[in-house]
mmCIF file of C-alpha atoms in Angstrom:
data_model
loop_
_atom_site.group_PDB
_atom_site.id
_atom_site.type_symbol
_atom_site.label_atom_id
_atom_site.label_comp_id
_atom_site.label_asym_id
_atom_site.label_seq_id
_atom_site.Cartn_x
_atom_site.Cartn_y
_atom_site.Cartn_z
ATOM 1 C CA MET A 1 -10.779 22.726 -1.847
ATOM 2 C CA ILE A 2 -9.284 26.190 -2.525
ATOM 3 C CA VAL A 3 -6.345 24.642 -4.365
ATOM 4 C CA HIS A 4 -8.688 22.527 -6.527
ATOM 5 C CA TYR A 5 -10.850 25.568 -7.301
ATOM 6 C CA VAL A 6 -7.843 27.624 -8.352
ATOM 7 C CA ALA A 7 -6.601 24.794 -10.547
ATOM 8 C CA VAL A 8 -9.931 24.617 -12.384
ATOM 9 C CA LEU A 9 -9.979 28.377 -12.992
ATOM 10 C CA LEU A 10 -6.472 28.282 -14.378
ATOM 11 C CA LEU A 11 -7.379 25.342 -16.612
ATOM 12 C CA VAL A 12 -10.201 27.274 -18.262
ATOM 13 C CA GLY A 13 -8.053 30.337 -18.714
ATOM 14 C CA VAL A 14 -9.376 32.623 -16.005
ATOM 15 C CA ALA A 15 -6.725 35.070 -14.843
ATOM 16 C CA LEU A 16 -6.267 35.289 -11.074
ATOM 17 C CA PRO A 17 -4.592 37.973 -8.990
ATOM 18 C CA ALA A 18 -1.112 37.094 -7.788
ATOM 19 C CA SER A 19 -2.288 37.439 -4.176
ATOM 20 C CA CYS A 20 -4.930 34.735 -4.710
ATOM 21 C CA LEU A 21 -2.396 32.344 -6.207
ATOM 22 C CA ALA A 22 -0.010 32.950 -3.337
ATOM 23 C CA HIS A 23 -2.736 32.311 -0.761
ATOM 24 C CA SER A 24 -3.815 29.070 -2.446
ATOM 25 C CA THR A 25 -0.351 27.562 -2.176
ATOM 26 C CA MET A 26 0.823 29.137 1.055
ATOM 27 C CA THR A 27 -0.347 26.463 3.469
ATOM 28 C CA LYS A 28 0.709 23.614 1.144
ATOM 29 C CA ASN A 29 4.276 24.569 1.999
ATOM 30 C CA LEU A 30 3.597 23.704 5.641
ATOM 31 C CA LYS A 31 4.245 20.169 6.775
ATOM 32 C CA VAL A 32 2.015 18.360 9.273
ATOM 33 C CA LEU A 33 3.073 15.076 10.853
ATOM 34 C CA VAL A 34 0.509 12.423 11.814
ATOM 35 C CA SER A 35 1.901 10.138 14.494
ATOM 36 C CA SER A 36 0.168 6.835 13.719
ATOM 37 C CA ASN A 37 -0.896 4.811 10.690
ATOM 38 C CA ASP A 38 -4.458 4.400 11.973
ATOM 39 C CA PHE A 39 -5.499 8.068 12.047
ATOM 40 C CA PRO A 40 -9.044 8.360 10.618
ATOM 41 C CA ALA A 41 -9.302 8.928 6.863
ATOM 42 C CA SER A 42 -11.820 11.714 7.469
ATOM 43 C CA GLY A 43 -9.218 13.671 9.434
ATOM 44 C CA LEU A 44 -6.492 12.997 6.865
ATOM 45 C CA LYS A 45 -8.734 14.372 4.134
ATOM 46 C CA VAL A 46 -9.078 17.690 5.972
ATOM 47 C CA LEU A 47 -5.326 17.949 6.505
ATOM 48 C CA GLU A 48 -4.435 17.017 2.926
ATOM 49 C CA GLU A 49 -6.685 19.747 1.530
ATOM 50 C CA HIS A 50 -4.484 22.359 3.205
ATOM 51 C CA PHE A 51 -1.023 21.002 3.980
ATOM 52 C CA THR A 52 1.714 18.593 3.014
ATOM 53 C CA VAL A 53 0.952 15.645 5.259
ATOM 54 C CA LEU A 54 3.591 13.236 6.525
ATOM 55 C CA GLN A 55 2.425 10.080 8.276
ATOM 56 C CA THR A 56 4.360 7.292 9.894
ATOM 57 C CA LYS A 57 3.777 3.842 8.431
ATOM 58 C CA TYR A 58 3.704 2.367 11.934
ATOM 59 C CA LEU A 59 1.126 2.071 14.692
ATOM 60 C CA ASN A 60 1.994 4.493 17.495
ATOM 61 C CA PHE A 61 0.707 2.282 20.298
ATOM 62 C CA GLY A 62 2.276 -0.433 22.425
ATOM 63 C CA GLU A 63 5.696 -1.849 21.632
ATOM 64 C CA GLU A 64 5.510 -0.819 17.963
ATOM 65 C CA GLY A 65 4.929 2.771 19.064
ATOM 66 C CA ARG A 66 7.818 2.714 21.524
ATOM 67 C CA THR A 67 10.285 1.403 18.928
ATOM 68 C CA LEU A 68 9.503 1.518 15.184
ATOM 69 C CA ALA A 69 7.077 4.458 15.240
ATOM 70 C CA LYS A 70 9.319 6.465 17.561
ATOM 71 C CA GLU A 71 12.318 6.170 15.225
ATOM 72 C CA ASP A 72 10.206 6.942 12.178
ATOM 73 C CA LEU A 73 8.664 10.015 13.817
ATOM 74 C CA LEU A 74 12.106 11.331 14.767
ATOM 75 C CA LYS A 75 13.090 11.109 11.103
ATOM 76 C CA LEU A 76 9.908 12.724 9.789
ATOM 77 C CA ILE A 77 9.307 15.592 12.227
ATOM 78 C CA PRO A 78 12.128 18.057 11.360
ATOM 79 C CA GLY A 79 10.581 21.102 9.691
ATOM 80 C CA CYS A 80 6.967 20.215 10.585
ATOM 81 C CA SER A 81 4.624 22.993 11.697
ATOM 82 C CA ALA A 82 2.129 20.775 13.516
ATOM 83 C CA LEU A 83 2.040 17.341 15.104
ATOM 84 C CA VAL A 84 -1.175 15.328 15.213
ATOM 85 C CA TRP A 85 -0.700 12.927 18.113
ATOM 86 C CA SER A 86 -2.807 9.798 17.924
ATOM 87 C CA SER A 87 -1.422 7.790 20.830
ATOM 88 C CA ASN A 88 -1.308 7.577 24.596
ATOM 89 C CA LEU A 89 2.495 7.375 24.521
ATOM 90 C CA PRO A 90 4.321 10.404 25.943
ATOM 91 C CA ILE A 91 5.422 13.215 23.657
ATOM 92 C CA SER A 92 9.122 13.271 24.408
ATOM 93 C CA LYS A 93 11.532 16.180 24.742
ATOM 94 C CA GLU A 94 13.659 14.415 22.135
ATOM 95 C CA LEU A 95 10.824 14.562 19.603
ATOM 96 C CA LEU A 96 10.153 18.246 20.285
ATOM 97 C CA ASP A 97 13.869 19.035 20.038
ATOM 98 C CA ARG A 98 14.043 17.289 16.666
ATOM 99 C CA ALA A 99 11.027 19.170 15.325
ATOM 100 C CA GLY A 100 12.628 22.589 15.294
ATOM 101 C CA PRO A 101 11.396 26.072 16.248
ATOM 102 C CA GLN A 102 8.707 26.226 13.549
ATOM 103 C CA LEU A 103 6.497 23.667 15.380
ATOM 104 C CA LYS A 104 3.407 25.660 16.320
ATOM 105 C CA LEU A 105 0.869 23.076 17.530
ATOM 106 C CA VAL A 106 0.462 19.638 19.029
ATOM 107 C CA ALA A 107 -3.062 18.386 18.341
ATOM 108 C CA THR A 108 -3.725 15.359 20.528
ATOM 109 C CA VAL A 109 -6.545 13.113 19.346
ATOM 110 C CA SER A 110 -7.905 12.561 22.840
ATOM 111 C CA ALA A 111 -9.728 14.393 25.569
ATOM 112 C CA GLY A 112 -6.960 13.721 28.099
ATOM 113 C CA TYR A 113 -3.556 15.323 27.654
ATOM 114 C CA ASN A 114 -1.465 14.073 30.563
ATOM 115 C CA HIS A 115 0.907 12.499 27.989
ATOM 116 C CA CYS A 116 1.662 15.844 26.340
ATOM 117 C CA ASN A 117 4.521 17.244 28.454
ATOM 118 C CA LEU A 118 2.851 20.570 29.237
ATOM 119 C CA ASP A 119 5.973 22.150 30.738
ATOM 120 C CA GLU A 120 7.972 21.593 27.546
ATOM 121 C CA LEU A 121 5.178 22.868 25.313
ATOM 122 C CA ARG A 122 4.723 25.964 27.463
ATOM 123 C CA ALA A 123 8.446 26.719 27.515
ATOM 124 C CA ARG A 124 8.672 26.442 23.724
ATOM 125 C CA GLY A 125 5.528 28.461 23.008
ATOM 126 C CA ILE A 126 3.851 25.494 21.290
ATOM 127 C CA LYS A 127 0.066 25.457 21.456
ATOM 128 C CA LEU A 128 -1.909 22.365 22.445
ATOM 129 C CA SER A 129 -5.380 21.253 21.409
ATOM 130 C CA ASN A 130 -7.417 18.202 22.383
ATOM 131 C CA THR A 131 -10.697 16.584 21.319
ATOM 132 C CA PRO A 132 -13.215 16.866 24.165
ATOM 133 C CA ASN A 133 -17.007 16.808 23.814
ATOM 134 C CA VAL A 134 -17.122 14.791 20.565
ATOM 135 C CA LEU A 135 -16.355 11.662 22.599
ATOM 136 C CA SER A 136 -18.615 12.411 25.577
ATOM 137 C CA SER A 137 -21.541 10.306 24.377
ATOM 138 C CA ALA A 138 -19.460 7.218 23.610
ATOM 139 C CA VAL A 139 -17.521 7.381 26.882
ATOM 140 C CA ALA A 140 -20.730 7.914 28.855
ATOM 141 C CA GLU A 141 -22.202 4.778 27.301
ATOM 142 C CA ILE A 142 -19.172 2.804 28.494
ATOM 143 C CA ALA A 143 -19.606 4.300 31.979
ATOM 144 C CA VAL A 144 -23.166 2.961 32.094
ATOM 145 C CA GLY A 145 -21.901 -0.391 30.819
ATOM 146 C CA LEU A 146 -19.299 -0.534 33.571
ATOM 147 C CA MET A 147 -21.933 0.318 36.173
ATOM 148 C CA LEU A 148 -24.085 -2.556 34.966
ATOM 149 C CA GLY A 149 -21.110 -4.883 34.648
ATOM 150 C CA ALA A 150 -19.871 -4.262 38.172
ATOM 151 C CA ALA A 151 -23.291 -4.050 39.833
ATOM 152 C CA ARG A 152 -24.632 -7.197 38.153
ATOM 153 C CA ARG A 153 -21.372 -9.104 38.654
ATOM 154 C CA PHE A 154 -20.556 -9.686 34.999
ATOM 155 C CA THR A 155 -17.047 -10.978 35.753
ATOM 156 C CA GLU A 156 -18.364 -13.833 37.905
ATOM 157 C CA ASN A 157 -21.313 -14.552 35.669
ATOM 158 C CA LEU A 158 -19.278 -14.639 32.464
ATOM 159 C CA GLU A 159 -16.870 -17.051 34.140
ATOM 160 C CA GLN A 160 -19.826 -19.338 34.810
ATOM 161 C CA VAL A 161 -20.778 -19.204 31.137
ATOM 162 C CA HIS A 162 -17.242 -19.951 29.968
ATOM 163 C CA LYS A 163 -16.961 -22.876 32.380
ATOM 164 C CA GLY A 164 -20.413 -24.202 31.585
ATOM 165 C CA GLU A 165 -21.106 -24.379 35.320
ATOM 166 C CA TRP A 166 -24.020 -22.123 36.222
ATOM 167 C CA GLU A 167 -24.906 -21.456 39.835
ATOM 168 C CA ILE A 168 -28.557 -22.420 40.065
ATOM 169 C CA GLY A 169 -30.649 -20.879 42.807
ATOM 170 C CA PHE A 170 -32.922 -17.984 43.659
ATOM 171 C CA ASP A 171 -30.271 -16.311 45.817
ATOM 172 C CA LYS A 172 -27.132 -17.007 43.755
ATOM 173 C CA VAL A 173 -24.800 -14.296 42.392
ATOM 174 C CA LEU A 174 -27.214 -11.486 43.177
ATOM 175 C CA GLY A 175 -26.206 -8.003 42.168
ATOM 176 C CA GLN A 176 -27.258 -4.465 42.987
ATOM 177 C CA ASP A 177 -29.759 -2.102 41.383
ATOM 178 C CA ILE A 178 -29.078 1.212 39.750
ATOM 179 C CA ARG A 179 -32.744 1.920 40.448
ATOM 180 C CA GLY A 180 -33.139 3.879 43.666
ATOM 181 C CA SER A 181 -29.408 4.540 44.002
ATOM 182 C CA THR A 182 -27.384 7.679 44.581
ATOM 183 C CA VAL A 183 -24.928 8.256 41.733
ATOM 184 C CA GLY A 184 -21.978 10.541 42.408
ATOM 185 C CA ILE A 185 -20.127 12.104 39.495
ATOM 186 C CA VAL A 186 -16.628 13.363 40.220
ATOM 187 C CA GLY A 187 -16.246 16.051 37.565
ATOM 188 C CA LEU A 188 -19.458 17.223 35.904
ATOM 189 C CA GLY A 189 -17.894 18.175 32.585
ATOM 190 C CA GLY A 190 -19.100 17.035 29.184
ATOM 191 C CA ILE A 191 -18.649 13.342 29.947
ATOM 192 C CA GLY A 192 -20.109 13.593 33.450
ATOM 193 C CA GLN A 193 -23.172 15.396 32.113
ATOM 194 C CA ALA A 194 -23.592 12.789 29.381
ATOM 195 C CA VAL A 195 -23.514 10.039 32.020
ATOM 196 C CA VAL A 196 -26.321 11.702 33.973
ATOM 197 C CA LYS A 197 -28.410 12.075 30.814
ATOM 198 C CA ARG A 198 -27.988 8.416 29.906
ATOM 199 C CA LEU A 199 -28.973 7.283 33.378
ATOM 200 C CA ALA A 200 -32.220 9.271 33.270
ATOM 201 C CA GLY A 201 -34.245 6.168 32.451
ATOM 202 C CA PHE A 202 -32.726 4.011 35.192
ATOM 203 C CA GLU A 203 -34.838 5.476 38.013
ATOM 204 C CA VAL A 204 -31.821 6.819 39.878
ATOM 205 C CA ASP A 205 -32.954 8.359 43.166
ATOM 206 C CA LYS A 206 -30.324 11.094 43.394
ATOM 207 C CA PHE A 207 -27.494 12.554 41.318
ATOM 208 C CA ILE A 208 -24.732 14.396 43.164
ATOM 209 C CA TYR A 209 -21.458 15.794 41.886
ATOM 210 C CA SER A 210 -18.238 17.359 43.119
ATOM 211 C CA GLY A 211 -15.750 19.702 41.512
ATOM 212 C CA HIS A 212 -14.153 23.105 41.809
ATOM 213 C CA ARG A 213 -17.454 24.944 41.660
ATOM 214 C CA GLU A 214 -21.189 24.536 41.265
ATOM 215 C CA LYS A 215 -22.309 24.454 37.643
ATOM 216 C CA PRO A 216 -25.543 25.680 36.042
ATOM 217 C CA GLU A 217 -25.580 22.452 34.026
ATOM 218 C CA GLY A 218 -25.866 20.565 37.316
ATOM 219 C CA LYS A 219 -29.059 22.386 38.259
ATOM 220 C CA ALA A 220 -30.498 21.780 34.797
ATOM 221 C CA LEU A 221 -29.818 18.048 35.223
ATOM 222 C CA GLY A 222 -31.228 17.930 38.748
ATOM 223 C CA ALA A 223 -27.827 17.118 40.246
ATOM 224 C CA GLU A 224 -26.775 18.435 43.650
ATOM 225 C CA PHE A 225 -23.359 20.011 44.185
ATOM 226 C CA VAL A 226 -21.550 18.531 47.198
ATOM 227 C CA THR A 227 -18.044 18.300 48.592
ATOM 228 C CA GLN A 228 -15.903 15.383 47.552
ATOM 229 C CA ASP A 229 -16.110 13.862 51.031
ATOM 230 C CA GLN A 230 -19.901 14.104 50.972
ATOM 231 C CA LEU A 231 -19.955 12.433 47.567
ATOM 232 C CA LEU A 232 -17.765 9.570 48.765
ATOM 233 C CA GLU A 233 -19.872 9.044 51.869
ATOM 234 C CA ARG A 234 -23.293 9.183 50.190
ATOM 235 C CA SER A 235 -22.853 7.532 46.782
ATOM 236 C CA ASP A 236 -23.791 3.996 45.793
ATOM 237 C CA PHE A 237 -21.998 4.531 42.467
ATOM 238 C CA ILE A 238 -18.980 6.830 42.136
ATOM 239 C CA VAL A 239 -18.032 7.776 38.567
ATOM 240 C CA LEU A 240 -14.595 9.334 37.988
ATOM 241 C CA ALA A 241 -14.859 11.676 34.992
ATOM 242 C CA VAL A 242 -11.968 14.081 35.556
ATOM 243 C CA PRO A 243 -8.656 14.545 33.719
ATOM 244 C CA LEU A 244 -5.414 13.337 35.249
ATOM 245 C CA THR A 245 -3.514 16.220 36.833
ATOM 246 C CA ASN A 246 -1.203 16.603 39.809
ATOM 247 C CA GLU A 247 -4.312 17.422 41.824
ATOM 248 C CA THR A 248 -6.304 14.356 40.762
ATOM 249 C CA ARG A 249 -3.529 11.739 40.693
ATOM 250 C CA HIS A 250 -4.455 8.980 43.182
ATOM 251 C CA MET A 251 -7.517 10.919 44.304
ATOM 252 C CA ILE A 252 -8.902 7.468 45.068
ATOM 253 C CA ASN A 253 -6.587 6.009 47.696
ATOM 254 C CA LYS A 254 -6.662 4.182 50.994
ATOM 255 C CA ASP A 255 -8.133 7.179 52.813
ATOM 256 C CA THR A 256 -10.820 8.038 50.275
ATOM 257 C CA LEU A 257 -11.813 4.396 49.837
ATOM 258 C CA ALA A 258 -12.332 4.212 53.600
ATOM 259 C CA LYS A 259 -14.991 6.936 53.316
ATOM 260 C CA MET A 260 -17.114 4.965 50.852
ATOM 261 C CA LYS A 261 -20.138 2.858 51.710
ATOM 262 C CA SER A 262 -19.710 -0.895 51.902
ATOM 263 C CA ASN A 263 -22.034 -1.294 48.910
ATOM 264 C CA ALA A 264 -20.238 1.390 46.857
ATOM 265 C CA ILE A 265 -19.194 0.692 43.274
ATOM 266 C CA LEU A 266 -16.310 2.709 41.821
ATOM 267 C CA ILE A 267 -16.278 3.473 38.079
ATOM 268 C CA ASN A 268 -13.204 4.935 36.370
ATOM 269 C CA ILE A 269 -13.530 6.332 32.840
ATOM 270 C CA GLY A 270 -10.839 9.007 33.266
ATOM 271 C CA ARG A 271 -7.251 7.804 33.553
ATOM 272 C CA GLY A 272 -5.754 4.867 35.396
ATOM 273 C CA ASP A 273 -3.645 6.994 37.744
ATOM 274 C CA LEU A 274 -6.723 8.627 39.249
ATOM 275 C CA VAL A 275 -6.793 5.472 41.368
ATOM 276 C CA ASP A 276 -4.168 3.960 43.659
ATOM 277 C CA GLN A 277 -4.636 0.440 42.328
ATOM 278 C CA ASP A 278 -2.923 -1.227 45.273
ATOM 279 C CA ALA A 279 -5.382 0.442 47.629
ATOM 280 C CA LEU A 280 -8.274 -0.491 45.334
ATOM 281 C CA TYR A 281 -7.134 -4.116 45.281
ATOM 282 C CA ASP A 282 -7.117 -4.251 49.077
ATOM 283 C CA ALA A 283 -10.541 -2.600 49.331
ATOM 284 C CA LEU A 284 -12.095 -5.016 46.820
ATOM 285 C CA LYS A 285 -10.394 -8.120 48.199
ATOM 286 C CA ASN A 286 -11.455 -7.278 51.749
ATOM 287 C CA LYS A 287 -14.973 -6.337 50.563
ATOM 288 C CA GLN A 288 -14.534 -2.869 51.984
ATOM 289 C CA ILE A 289 -16.477 -1.710 48.913
ATOM 290 C CA TYR A 290 -18.782 -3.799 46.753
ATOM 291 C CA GLY A 291 -17.101 -3.585 43.366
ATOM 292 C CA ALA A 292 -15.425 -1.559 40.657
ATOM 293 C CA GLY A 293 -15.603 -1.085 36.906
ATOM 294 C CA LEU A 294 -12.538 0.212 35.058
ATOM 295 C CA ASP A 295 -12.069 1.252 31.449
ATOM 296 C CA VAL A 296 -8.642 2.684 32.270
ATOM 297 C CA THR A 297 -5.764 1.172 34.229
ATOM 298 C CA THR A 298 -2.079 1.618 34.996
ATOM 299 C CA PRO A 299 -0.356 0.283 32.995
ATOM 300 C CA GLU A 300 -2.232 -0.279 29.766
ATOM 301 C CA PRO A 301 -2.584 -3.005 28.802
ATOM 302 C CA LEU A 302 -2.931 -4.470 32.273
ATOM 303 C CA PRO A 303 -0.741 -7.615 32.411
ATOM 304 C CA LYS A 304 -2.829 -10.782 32.306
ATOM 305 C CA ASP A 305 -1.294 -11.930 35.595
ATOM 306 C CA HIS A 306 -1.976 -8.618 37.395
ATOM 307 C CA LYS A 307 -3.439 -9.118 40.852
ATOM 308 C CA LEU A 308 -6.469 -6.959 40.068
ATOM 309 C CA LEU A 309 -7.581 -9.516 37.502
ATOM 310 C CA THR A 310 -7.848 -12.182 40.195
ATOM 311 C CA LEU A 311 -10.749 -10.315 41.799
ATOM 312 C CA PRO A 312 -14.303 -11.474 41.074
ATOM 313 C CA ASN A 313 -15.794 -8.088 42.006
ATOM 314 C CA LEU A 314 -13.864 -6.122 39.395
ATOM 315 C CA PHE A 315 -15.092 -5.611 35.817
ATOM 316 C CA VAL A 316 -12.414 -4.359 33.406
ATOM 317 C CA LEU A 317 -12.543 -3.139 29.804
ATOM 318 C CA PRO A 318 -9.474 -2.343 27.639
ATOM 319 C CA HIS A 319 -9.853 1.470 27.374
ATOM 320 C CA ILE A 320 -12.602 1.466 24.741
ATOM 321 C CA GLY A 321 -14.480 4.570 25.914
ATOM 322 C CA SER A 322 -14.314 6.423 22.593
ATOM 323 C CA ALA A 323 -14.003 3.329 20.414
ATOM 324 C CA THR A 324 -16.872 3.755 17.963
ATOM 325 C CA VAL A 325 -16.551 4.414 14.223
ATOM 326 C CA ARG A 326 -18.423 7.714 14.409
ATOM 327 C CA THR A 327 -16.627 9.020 17.496
ATOM 328 C CA ARG A 328 -13.106 8.243 16.301
ATOM 329 C CA SER A 329 -13.891 9.906 12.962
ATOM 330 C CA ASP A 330 -15.229 12.987 14.762
ATOM 331 C CA MET A 331 -12.087 13.112 16.893
ATOM 332 C CA GLY A 332 -9.871 12.961 13.819
ATOM 333 C CA VAL A 333 -11.754 15.753 12.050
ATOM 334 C CA LEU A 334 -11.701 17.978 15.136
ATOM 335 C CA ALA A 335 -7.950 17.480 15.572
ATOM 336 C CA ALA A 336 -7.412 18.279 11.888
ATOM 337 C CA ASN A 337 -9.534 21.427 12.044
ATOM 338 C CA ASN A 338 -7.549 22.605 15.051
ATOM 339 C CA VAL A 339 -4.418 22.284 12.906
ATOM 340 C CA VAL A 340 -6.075 24.238 10.079
ATOM 341 C CA ASN A 341 -6.986 27.052 12.455
ATOM 342 C CA ALA A 342 -3.605 27.140 14.166
ATOM 343 C CA LEU A 343 -1.661 27.363 10.901
ATOM 344 C CA THR A 344 -3.968 29.886 9.230
ATOM 345 C CA GLY A 345 -4.017 32.403 12.052
ATOM 346 C CA LYS A 346 -7.383 31.492 13.550
ATOM 347 C CA ALA A 347 -8.289 30.616 17.119
ATOM 348 C CA LEU A 348 -8.124 26.959 18.156
ATOM 349 C CA ILE A 349 -11.514 25.255 18.410
ATOM 350 C CA THR A 350 -10.622 23.298 21.540
ATOM 351 C CA PRO A 351 -7.463 24.792 23.044
ATOM 352 C CA VAL A 352 -5.798 23.426 26.155
ATOM 353 C CA ASN A 353 -4.836 26.218 28.530
ATOM 354 C CA LEU A 354 -1.121 25.965 29.164
#
């Protein structure tokens, strides 16, 4: 907008100070690389108002991301001051090496950042931003959907529909109620709080949560702070809403699954590696717990012949937590505004502490 304004003033013959002209073109000399061809137009617009934007012509997901996009990004990134990373593929040391010392920021278009190679960024003095909060509502809605899907046995019931063979009877394919249940939230951050808010109308008996410390938001929501073991032992629904770190990797494993109630339903909206999937398979197959609902898995996509997909008491979605038009646009704009701040000497809006 500043550049356009200056251009209009010059067109009508208004003289401008040299300092103003220099400021209007200063950031246009900075290059910003966008890692995928599907980055939201709303975010691109913000970037293009300030910088010279380079964007790969390829999708930076799946096999295309691992091959064509990777090679294209390696060609485009030299001399770039910021990288907007729209992908769950790892940011490689090779890519950072190719960028050069002027790279100041990696702006990942996601709440999670386990793919961002924190050690390399820290060592190089490169800042990192993410896009939390703007996706909390959408992800929380998927969490509620997974709870319903697993509790009401959607996998089995949809199979009946597809086969055209419905089990008729008053006691057939009965599920469990959210009403009257105890819901445990592992990680009462923005997403965890949004889950509690959306469950307010479901007549949940008790909300409990675990984490590093008790939060004032928990009291405001009527949720009780408990230890993780207490949460596992008491909850009918267990919602994983924490980032993937060394501390949380495989936090759900053979031992923690053994602490859950036999009617417990596990919901994962965080990252696939929060859960030891082999242990989860055994627990579901042996009916050690009642069911599970996953929006995230390891790997992604989950192969169609994966053993988890043979289980009738597992409801799986293909990582669509933030997949709404509004949310993805908001994520793109937030990532872009983080770049604007980083390259104009302002504080990041949503910095990741390295």
